[in-house]
mmCIF file of C-alpha atoms in Angstrom:
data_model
loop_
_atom_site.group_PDB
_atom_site.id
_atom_site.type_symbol
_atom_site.label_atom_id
_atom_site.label_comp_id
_atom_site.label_asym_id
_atom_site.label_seq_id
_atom_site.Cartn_x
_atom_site.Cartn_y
_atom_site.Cartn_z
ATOM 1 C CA UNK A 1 20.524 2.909 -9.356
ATOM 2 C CA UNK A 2 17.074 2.061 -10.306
ATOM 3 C CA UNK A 3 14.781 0.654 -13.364
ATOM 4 C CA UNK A 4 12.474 2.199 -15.607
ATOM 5 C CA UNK A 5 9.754 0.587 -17.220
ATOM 6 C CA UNK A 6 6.949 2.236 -19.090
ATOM 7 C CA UNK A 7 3.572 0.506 -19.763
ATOM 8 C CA UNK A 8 1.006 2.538 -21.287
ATOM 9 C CA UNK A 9 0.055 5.176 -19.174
ATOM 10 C CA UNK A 10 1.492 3.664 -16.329
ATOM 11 C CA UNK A 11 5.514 4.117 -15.094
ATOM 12 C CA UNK A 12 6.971 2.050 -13.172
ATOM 13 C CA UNK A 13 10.102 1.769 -11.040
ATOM 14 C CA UNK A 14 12.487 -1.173 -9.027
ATOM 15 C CA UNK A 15 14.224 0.574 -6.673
ATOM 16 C CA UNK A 16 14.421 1.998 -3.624
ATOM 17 C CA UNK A 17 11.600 4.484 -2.796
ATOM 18 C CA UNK A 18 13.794 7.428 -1.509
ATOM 19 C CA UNK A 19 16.092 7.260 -4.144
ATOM 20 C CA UNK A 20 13.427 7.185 -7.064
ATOM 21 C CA UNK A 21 11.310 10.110 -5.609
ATOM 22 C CA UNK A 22 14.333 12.136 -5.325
ATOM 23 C CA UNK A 23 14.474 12.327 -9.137
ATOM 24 C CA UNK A 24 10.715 13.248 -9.588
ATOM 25 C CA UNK A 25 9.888 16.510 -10.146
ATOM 26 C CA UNK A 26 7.686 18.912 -7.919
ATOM 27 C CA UNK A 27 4.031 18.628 -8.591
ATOM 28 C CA UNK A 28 4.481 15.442 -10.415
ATOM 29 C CA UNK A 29 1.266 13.609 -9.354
ATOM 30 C CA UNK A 30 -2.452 14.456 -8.407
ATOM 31 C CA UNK A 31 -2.505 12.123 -5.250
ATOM 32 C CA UNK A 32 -0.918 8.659 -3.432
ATOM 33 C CA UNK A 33 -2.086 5.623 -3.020
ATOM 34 C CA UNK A 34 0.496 3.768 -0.376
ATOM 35 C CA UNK A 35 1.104 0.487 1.526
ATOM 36 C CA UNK A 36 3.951 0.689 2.704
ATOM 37 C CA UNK A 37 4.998 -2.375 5.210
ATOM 38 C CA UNK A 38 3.524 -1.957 8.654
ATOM 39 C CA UNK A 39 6.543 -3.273 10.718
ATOM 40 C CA UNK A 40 4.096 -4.929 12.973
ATOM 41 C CA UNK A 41 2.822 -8.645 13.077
ATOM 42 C CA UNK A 42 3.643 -8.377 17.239
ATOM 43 C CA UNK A 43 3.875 -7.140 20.426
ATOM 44 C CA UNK A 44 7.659 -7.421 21.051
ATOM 45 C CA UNK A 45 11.057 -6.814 18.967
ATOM 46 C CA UNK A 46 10.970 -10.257 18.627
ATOM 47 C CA UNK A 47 7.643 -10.822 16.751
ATOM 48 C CA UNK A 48 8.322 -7.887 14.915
ATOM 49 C CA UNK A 49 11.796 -8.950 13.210
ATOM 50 C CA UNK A 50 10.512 -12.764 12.526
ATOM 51 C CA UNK A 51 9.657 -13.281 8.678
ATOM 52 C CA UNK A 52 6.650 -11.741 6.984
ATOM 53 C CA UNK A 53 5.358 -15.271 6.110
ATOM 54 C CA UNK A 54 5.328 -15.992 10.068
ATOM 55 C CA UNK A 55 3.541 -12.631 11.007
ATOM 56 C CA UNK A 56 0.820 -12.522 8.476
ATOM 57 C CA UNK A 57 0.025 -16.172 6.719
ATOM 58 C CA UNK A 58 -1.071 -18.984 8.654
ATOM 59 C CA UNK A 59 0.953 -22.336 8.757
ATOM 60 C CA UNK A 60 -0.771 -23.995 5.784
ATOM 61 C CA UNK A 61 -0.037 -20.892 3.357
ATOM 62 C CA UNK A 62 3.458 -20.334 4.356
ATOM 63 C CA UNK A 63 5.441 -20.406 1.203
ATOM 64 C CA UNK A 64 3.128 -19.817 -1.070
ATOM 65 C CA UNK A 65 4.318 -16.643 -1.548
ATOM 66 C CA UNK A 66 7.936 -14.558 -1.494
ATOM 67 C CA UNK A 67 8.975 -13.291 1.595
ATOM 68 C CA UNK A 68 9.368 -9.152 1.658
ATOM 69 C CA UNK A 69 11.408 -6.702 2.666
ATOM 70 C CA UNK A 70 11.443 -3.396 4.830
ATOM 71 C CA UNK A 71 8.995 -5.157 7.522
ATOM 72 C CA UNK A 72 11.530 -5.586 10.377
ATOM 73 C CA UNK A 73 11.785 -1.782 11.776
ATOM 74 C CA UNK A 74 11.544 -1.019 15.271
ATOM 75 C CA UNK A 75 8.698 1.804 16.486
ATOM 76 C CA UNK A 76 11.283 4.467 16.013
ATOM 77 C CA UNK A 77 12.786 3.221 12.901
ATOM 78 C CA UNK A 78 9.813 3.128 11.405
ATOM 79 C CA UNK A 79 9.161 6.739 12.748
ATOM 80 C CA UNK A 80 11.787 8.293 11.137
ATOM 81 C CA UNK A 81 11.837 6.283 7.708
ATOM 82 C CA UNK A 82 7.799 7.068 7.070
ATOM 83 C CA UNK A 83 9.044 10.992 7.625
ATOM 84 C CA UNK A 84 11.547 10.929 4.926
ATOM 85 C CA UNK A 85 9.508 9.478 2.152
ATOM 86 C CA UNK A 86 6.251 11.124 3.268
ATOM 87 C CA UNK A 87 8.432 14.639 3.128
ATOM 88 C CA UNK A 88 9.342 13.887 -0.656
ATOM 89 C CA UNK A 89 5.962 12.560 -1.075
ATOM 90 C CA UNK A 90 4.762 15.930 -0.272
ATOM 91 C CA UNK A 91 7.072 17.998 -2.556
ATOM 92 C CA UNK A 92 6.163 15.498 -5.806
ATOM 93 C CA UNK A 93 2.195 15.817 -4.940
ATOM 94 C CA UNK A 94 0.436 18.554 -6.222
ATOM 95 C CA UNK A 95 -1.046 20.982 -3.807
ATOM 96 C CA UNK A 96 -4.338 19.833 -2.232
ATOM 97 C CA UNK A 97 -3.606 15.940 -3.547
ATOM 98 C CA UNK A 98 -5.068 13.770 -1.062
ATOM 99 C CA UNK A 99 -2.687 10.658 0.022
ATOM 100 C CA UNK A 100 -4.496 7.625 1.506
ATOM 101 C CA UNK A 101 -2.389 5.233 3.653
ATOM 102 C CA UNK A 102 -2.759 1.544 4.627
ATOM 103 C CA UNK A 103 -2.102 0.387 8.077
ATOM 104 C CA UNK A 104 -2.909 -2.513 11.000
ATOM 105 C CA UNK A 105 -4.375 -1.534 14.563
ATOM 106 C CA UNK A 106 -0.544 -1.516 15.926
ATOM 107 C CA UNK A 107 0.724 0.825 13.996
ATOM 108 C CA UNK A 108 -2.526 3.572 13.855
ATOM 109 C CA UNK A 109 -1.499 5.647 16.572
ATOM 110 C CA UNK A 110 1.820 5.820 14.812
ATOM 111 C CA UNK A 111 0.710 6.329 11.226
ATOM 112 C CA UNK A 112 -1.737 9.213 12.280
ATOM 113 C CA UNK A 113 1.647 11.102 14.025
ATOM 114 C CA UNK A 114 4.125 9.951 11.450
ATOM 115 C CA UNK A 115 1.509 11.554 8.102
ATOM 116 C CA UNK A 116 1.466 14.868 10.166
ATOM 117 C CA UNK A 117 5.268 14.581 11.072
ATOM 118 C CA UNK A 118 5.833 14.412 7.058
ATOM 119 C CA UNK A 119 3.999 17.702 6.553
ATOM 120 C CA UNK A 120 0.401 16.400 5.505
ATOM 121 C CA UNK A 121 -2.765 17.389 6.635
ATOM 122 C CA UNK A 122 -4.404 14.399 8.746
ATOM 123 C CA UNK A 123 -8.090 14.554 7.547
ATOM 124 C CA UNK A 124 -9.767 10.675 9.100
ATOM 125 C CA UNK A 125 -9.288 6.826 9.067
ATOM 126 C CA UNK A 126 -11.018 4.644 7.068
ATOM 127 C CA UNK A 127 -11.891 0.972 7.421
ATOM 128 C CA UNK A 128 -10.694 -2.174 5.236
ATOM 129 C CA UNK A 129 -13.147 -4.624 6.695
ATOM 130 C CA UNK A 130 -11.510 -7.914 6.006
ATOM 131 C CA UNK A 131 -14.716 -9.650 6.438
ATOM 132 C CA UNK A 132 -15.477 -13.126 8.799
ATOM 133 C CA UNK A 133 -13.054 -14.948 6.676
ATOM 134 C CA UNK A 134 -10.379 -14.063 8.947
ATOM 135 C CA UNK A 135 -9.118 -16.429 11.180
ATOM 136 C CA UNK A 136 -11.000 -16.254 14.471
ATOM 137 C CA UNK A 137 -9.104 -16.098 17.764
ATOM 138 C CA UNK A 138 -11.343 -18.362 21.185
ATOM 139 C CA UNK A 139 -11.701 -16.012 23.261
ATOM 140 C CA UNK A 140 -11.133 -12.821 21.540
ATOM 141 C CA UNK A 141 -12.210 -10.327 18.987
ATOM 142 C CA UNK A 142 -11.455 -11.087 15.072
ATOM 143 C CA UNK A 143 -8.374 -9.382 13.763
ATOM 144 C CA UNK A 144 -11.280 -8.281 10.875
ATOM 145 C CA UNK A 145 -9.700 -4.564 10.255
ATOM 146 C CA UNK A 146 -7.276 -3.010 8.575
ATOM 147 C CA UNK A 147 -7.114 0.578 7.926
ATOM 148 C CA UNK A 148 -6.154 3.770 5.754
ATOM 149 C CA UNK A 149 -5.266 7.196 7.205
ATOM 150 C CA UNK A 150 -5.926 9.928 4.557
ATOM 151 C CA UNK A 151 -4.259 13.180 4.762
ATOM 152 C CA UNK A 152 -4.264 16.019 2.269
ATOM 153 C CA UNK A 153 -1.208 18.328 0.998
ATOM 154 C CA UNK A 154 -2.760 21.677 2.344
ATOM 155 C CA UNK A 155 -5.919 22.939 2.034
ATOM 156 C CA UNK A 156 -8.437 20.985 0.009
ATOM 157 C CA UNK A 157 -11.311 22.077 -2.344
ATOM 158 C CA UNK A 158 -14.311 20.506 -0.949
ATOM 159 C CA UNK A 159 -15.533 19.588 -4.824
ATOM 160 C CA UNK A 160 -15.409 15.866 -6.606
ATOM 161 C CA UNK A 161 -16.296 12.815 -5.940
ATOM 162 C CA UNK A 162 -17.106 11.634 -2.333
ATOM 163 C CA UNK A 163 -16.129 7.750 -1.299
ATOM 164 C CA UNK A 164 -17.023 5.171 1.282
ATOM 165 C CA UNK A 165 -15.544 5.034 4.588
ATOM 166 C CA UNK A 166 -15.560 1.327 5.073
ATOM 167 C CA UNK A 167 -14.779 -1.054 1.970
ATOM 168 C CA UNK A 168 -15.922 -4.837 2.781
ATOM 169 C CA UNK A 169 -13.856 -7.424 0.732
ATOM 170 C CA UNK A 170 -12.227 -10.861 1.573
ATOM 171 C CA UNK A 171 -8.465 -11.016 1.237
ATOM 172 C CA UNK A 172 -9.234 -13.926 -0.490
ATOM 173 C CA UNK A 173 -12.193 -12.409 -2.790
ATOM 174 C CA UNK A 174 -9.487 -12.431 -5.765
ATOM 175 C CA UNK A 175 -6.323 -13.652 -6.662
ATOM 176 C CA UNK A 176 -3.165 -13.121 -4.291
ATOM 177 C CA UNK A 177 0.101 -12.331 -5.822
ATOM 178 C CA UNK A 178 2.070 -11.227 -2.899
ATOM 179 C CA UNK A 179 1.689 -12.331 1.052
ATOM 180 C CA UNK A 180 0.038 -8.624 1.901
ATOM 181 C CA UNK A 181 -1.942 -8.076 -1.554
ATOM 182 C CA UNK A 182 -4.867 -6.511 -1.418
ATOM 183 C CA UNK A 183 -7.764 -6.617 -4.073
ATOM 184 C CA UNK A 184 -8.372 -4.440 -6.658
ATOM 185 C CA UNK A 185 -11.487 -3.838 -5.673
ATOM 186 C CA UNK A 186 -10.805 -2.187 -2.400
ATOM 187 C CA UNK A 187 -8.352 0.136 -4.687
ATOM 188 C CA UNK A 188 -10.754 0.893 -6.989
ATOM 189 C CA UNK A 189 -13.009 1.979 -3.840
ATOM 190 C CA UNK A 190 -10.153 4.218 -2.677
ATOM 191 C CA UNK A 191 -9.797 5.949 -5.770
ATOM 192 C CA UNK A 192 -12.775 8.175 -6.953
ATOM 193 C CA UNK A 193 -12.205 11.373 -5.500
ATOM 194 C CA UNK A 194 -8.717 11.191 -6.763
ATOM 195 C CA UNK A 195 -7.024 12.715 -9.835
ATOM 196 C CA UNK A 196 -5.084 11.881 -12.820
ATOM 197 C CA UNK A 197 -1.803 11.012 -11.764
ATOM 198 C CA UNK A 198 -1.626 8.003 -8.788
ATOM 199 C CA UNK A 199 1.508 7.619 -6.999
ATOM 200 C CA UNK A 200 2.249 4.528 -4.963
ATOM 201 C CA UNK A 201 5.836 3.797 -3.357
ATOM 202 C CA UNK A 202 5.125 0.652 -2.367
ATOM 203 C CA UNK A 203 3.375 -1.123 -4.993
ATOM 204 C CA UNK A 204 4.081 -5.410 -4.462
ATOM 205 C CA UNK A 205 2.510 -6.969 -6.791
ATOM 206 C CA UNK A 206 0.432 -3.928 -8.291
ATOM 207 C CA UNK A 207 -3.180 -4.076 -7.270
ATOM 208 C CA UNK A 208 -3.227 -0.447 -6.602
ATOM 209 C CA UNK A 209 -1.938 -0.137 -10.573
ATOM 210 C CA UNK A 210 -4.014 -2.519 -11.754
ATOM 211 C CA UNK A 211 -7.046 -0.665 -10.361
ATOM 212 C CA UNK A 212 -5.556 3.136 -11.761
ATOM 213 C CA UNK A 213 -4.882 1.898 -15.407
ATOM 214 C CA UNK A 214 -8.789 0.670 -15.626
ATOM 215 C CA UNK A 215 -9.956 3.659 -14.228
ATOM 216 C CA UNK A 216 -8.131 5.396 -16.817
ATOM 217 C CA UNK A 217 -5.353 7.102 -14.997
ATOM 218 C CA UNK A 218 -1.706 8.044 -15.236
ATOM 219 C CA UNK A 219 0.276 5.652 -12.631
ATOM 220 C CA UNK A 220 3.681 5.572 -10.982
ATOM 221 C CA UNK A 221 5.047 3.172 -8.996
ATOM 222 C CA UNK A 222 7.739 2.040 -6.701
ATOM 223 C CA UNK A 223 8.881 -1.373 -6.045
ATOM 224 C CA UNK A 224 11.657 -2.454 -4.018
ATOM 225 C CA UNK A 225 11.576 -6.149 -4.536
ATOM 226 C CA UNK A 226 12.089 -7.745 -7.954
ATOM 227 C CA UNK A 227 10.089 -10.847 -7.958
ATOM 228 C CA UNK A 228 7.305 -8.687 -6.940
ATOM 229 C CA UNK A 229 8.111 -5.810 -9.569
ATOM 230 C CA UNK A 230 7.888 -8.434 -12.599
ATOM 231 C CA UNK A 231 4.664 -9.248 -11.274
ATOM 232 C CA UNK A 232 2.965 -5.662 -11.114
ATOM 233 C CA UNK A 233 4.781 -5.454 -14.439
ATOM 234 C CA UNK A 234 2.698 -8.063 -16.186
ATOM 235 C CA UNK A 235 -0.860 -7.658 -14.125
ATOM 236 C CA UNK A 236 -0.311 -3.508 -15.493
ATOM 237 C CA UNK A 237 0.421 -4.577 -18.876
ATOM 238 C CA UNK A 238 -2.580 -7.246 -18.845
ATOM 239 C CA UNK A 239 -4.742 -4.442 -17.551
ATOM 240 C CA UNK A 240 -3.751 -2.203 -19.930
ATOM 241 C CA UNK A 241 -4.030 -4.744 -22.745
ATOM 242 C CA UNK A 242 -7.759 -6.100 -21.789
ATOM 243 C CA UNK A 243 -9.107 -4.038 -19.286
ATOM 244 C CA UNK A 244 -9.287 -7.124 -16.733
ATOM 245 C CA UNK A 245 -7.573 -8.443 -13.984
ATOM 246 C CA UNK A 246 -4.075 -10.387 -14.296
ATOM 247 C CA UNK A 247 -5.538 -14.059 -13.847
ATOM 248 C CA UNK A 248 -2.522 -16.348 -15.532
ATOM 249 C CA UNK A 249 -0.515 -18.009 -12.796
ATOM 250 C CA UNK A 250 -2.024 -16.941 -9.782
ATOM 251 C CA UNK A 251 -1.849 -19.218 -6.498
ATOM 252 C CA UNK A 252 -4.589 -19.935 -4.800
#
């Protein structure tokens, strides 16, 4: 079973991804907005099952934040549980919606297969550049990228808005509520060329939300976790209320 929660425009669910969008009707949404958990943070089985504080938060951060779930999937695991939810995804997005996907350098290769595997159109990568505030490695080349695969459902008008390929923010440019939050900013980057109804499966602490309800927009999302849902749950409502960002409590 799962919770409900209306804000405004924006509807919100804790549950389990697969489960919720099996309930949602065909055609329910204009386009996605996902970032999902990469399963990566290392080379071997090892690295990859260790705790998301470990993989992506140096030393002096850890436990700043709550750990989260649904990072620990092997390659083929995380294969074959992308191609579920991306299948649904496709049914509940209207025809021609675009869906833009987050991932690391590990897991590209993977994530441009795995969006074609779930019936969507692969159309290019974009570029989160992280900026030279990540930590540097002697010897090597800064971690400084992450990235977003956008595919469309179908053929695709070539009409709207058009939006940068490469967004340049900090991870640390605004407050964190969740060990892989993004900003807002980079969201509201993202969302231009889409339409009036933004899904998002995997919204943490709801930057992605945050960023839809001040552009105006109809929003649904997913969470798994609940200390993370009551989060998105207040930053939506905040953002609803004022029109700002959710500022009250944040950890620095």
């Amino acid at each position: 079973m799962y919770e409900k929660i209306t804000i405004g425009r924006a509807t919100l669910y804790h549950g389990d991804a697969l489960e919720v969008l099996a309930d949602l009707p065909a055609g329910a949404i204009a386009d996605l907005v996902l970032d999902p958990p990469y399963s990566s943070g290392g080379q071997f089985r090892s690295d990859r099952t260790a705790s998301t504080s470990s993989k992506y938060q140096s030393s002096t951060a850890r436990g700043i934040y709550p750990e989260f779930s649904g990072d620990n999937r092997d390659q083929r695991g995380y294969a074959y549980w992308c191609s579920l939810w991306l299948s649904e995804s496709q049914r509940v997005c209207a025809p021609g919606g675009l869906m833009v996907m987050f991932t690391d350098w590990r897991q590209l290769p993977l994530t441009t297969d795995i969006v074609q595997a779930g019936g969507w159109v692969w159309r290019g990568v974009g570029v989160w550049d992280k900026t030279e505030g990540c930590r540097p490695q002697p010897g090597r080349y800064r971690a400084q990228a992450e990235f977003f695969v956008w595919s469309t459902n179908g053929p695709r008008e070539l009409a709207g808005d058009a939006a940068p390929g490469v967004m340049r923010y900090s991870a640390g440019s605004e407050p964190k509520f969740h060990i892989a939050g993004k900003p807002v900013r980079l969201y509201a980057d993202i969302l231009p060329p889409c339409g009036d109804v933004i899904g998002d499966w995997f919204m943490g602490s709801g930057s992605a939300g945050v960023a839809a309800v001040q552009s105006g927009r109809e929003y649904i999302g997913i969470e798994k976790d609940r200390h993370a849902f009551d989060i998105a749950c207040q930053r939506i409502e905040q953002a609803q209320a004022q029109g700002g960002l959710f500022e009250e409590s944040a950890k620095s």
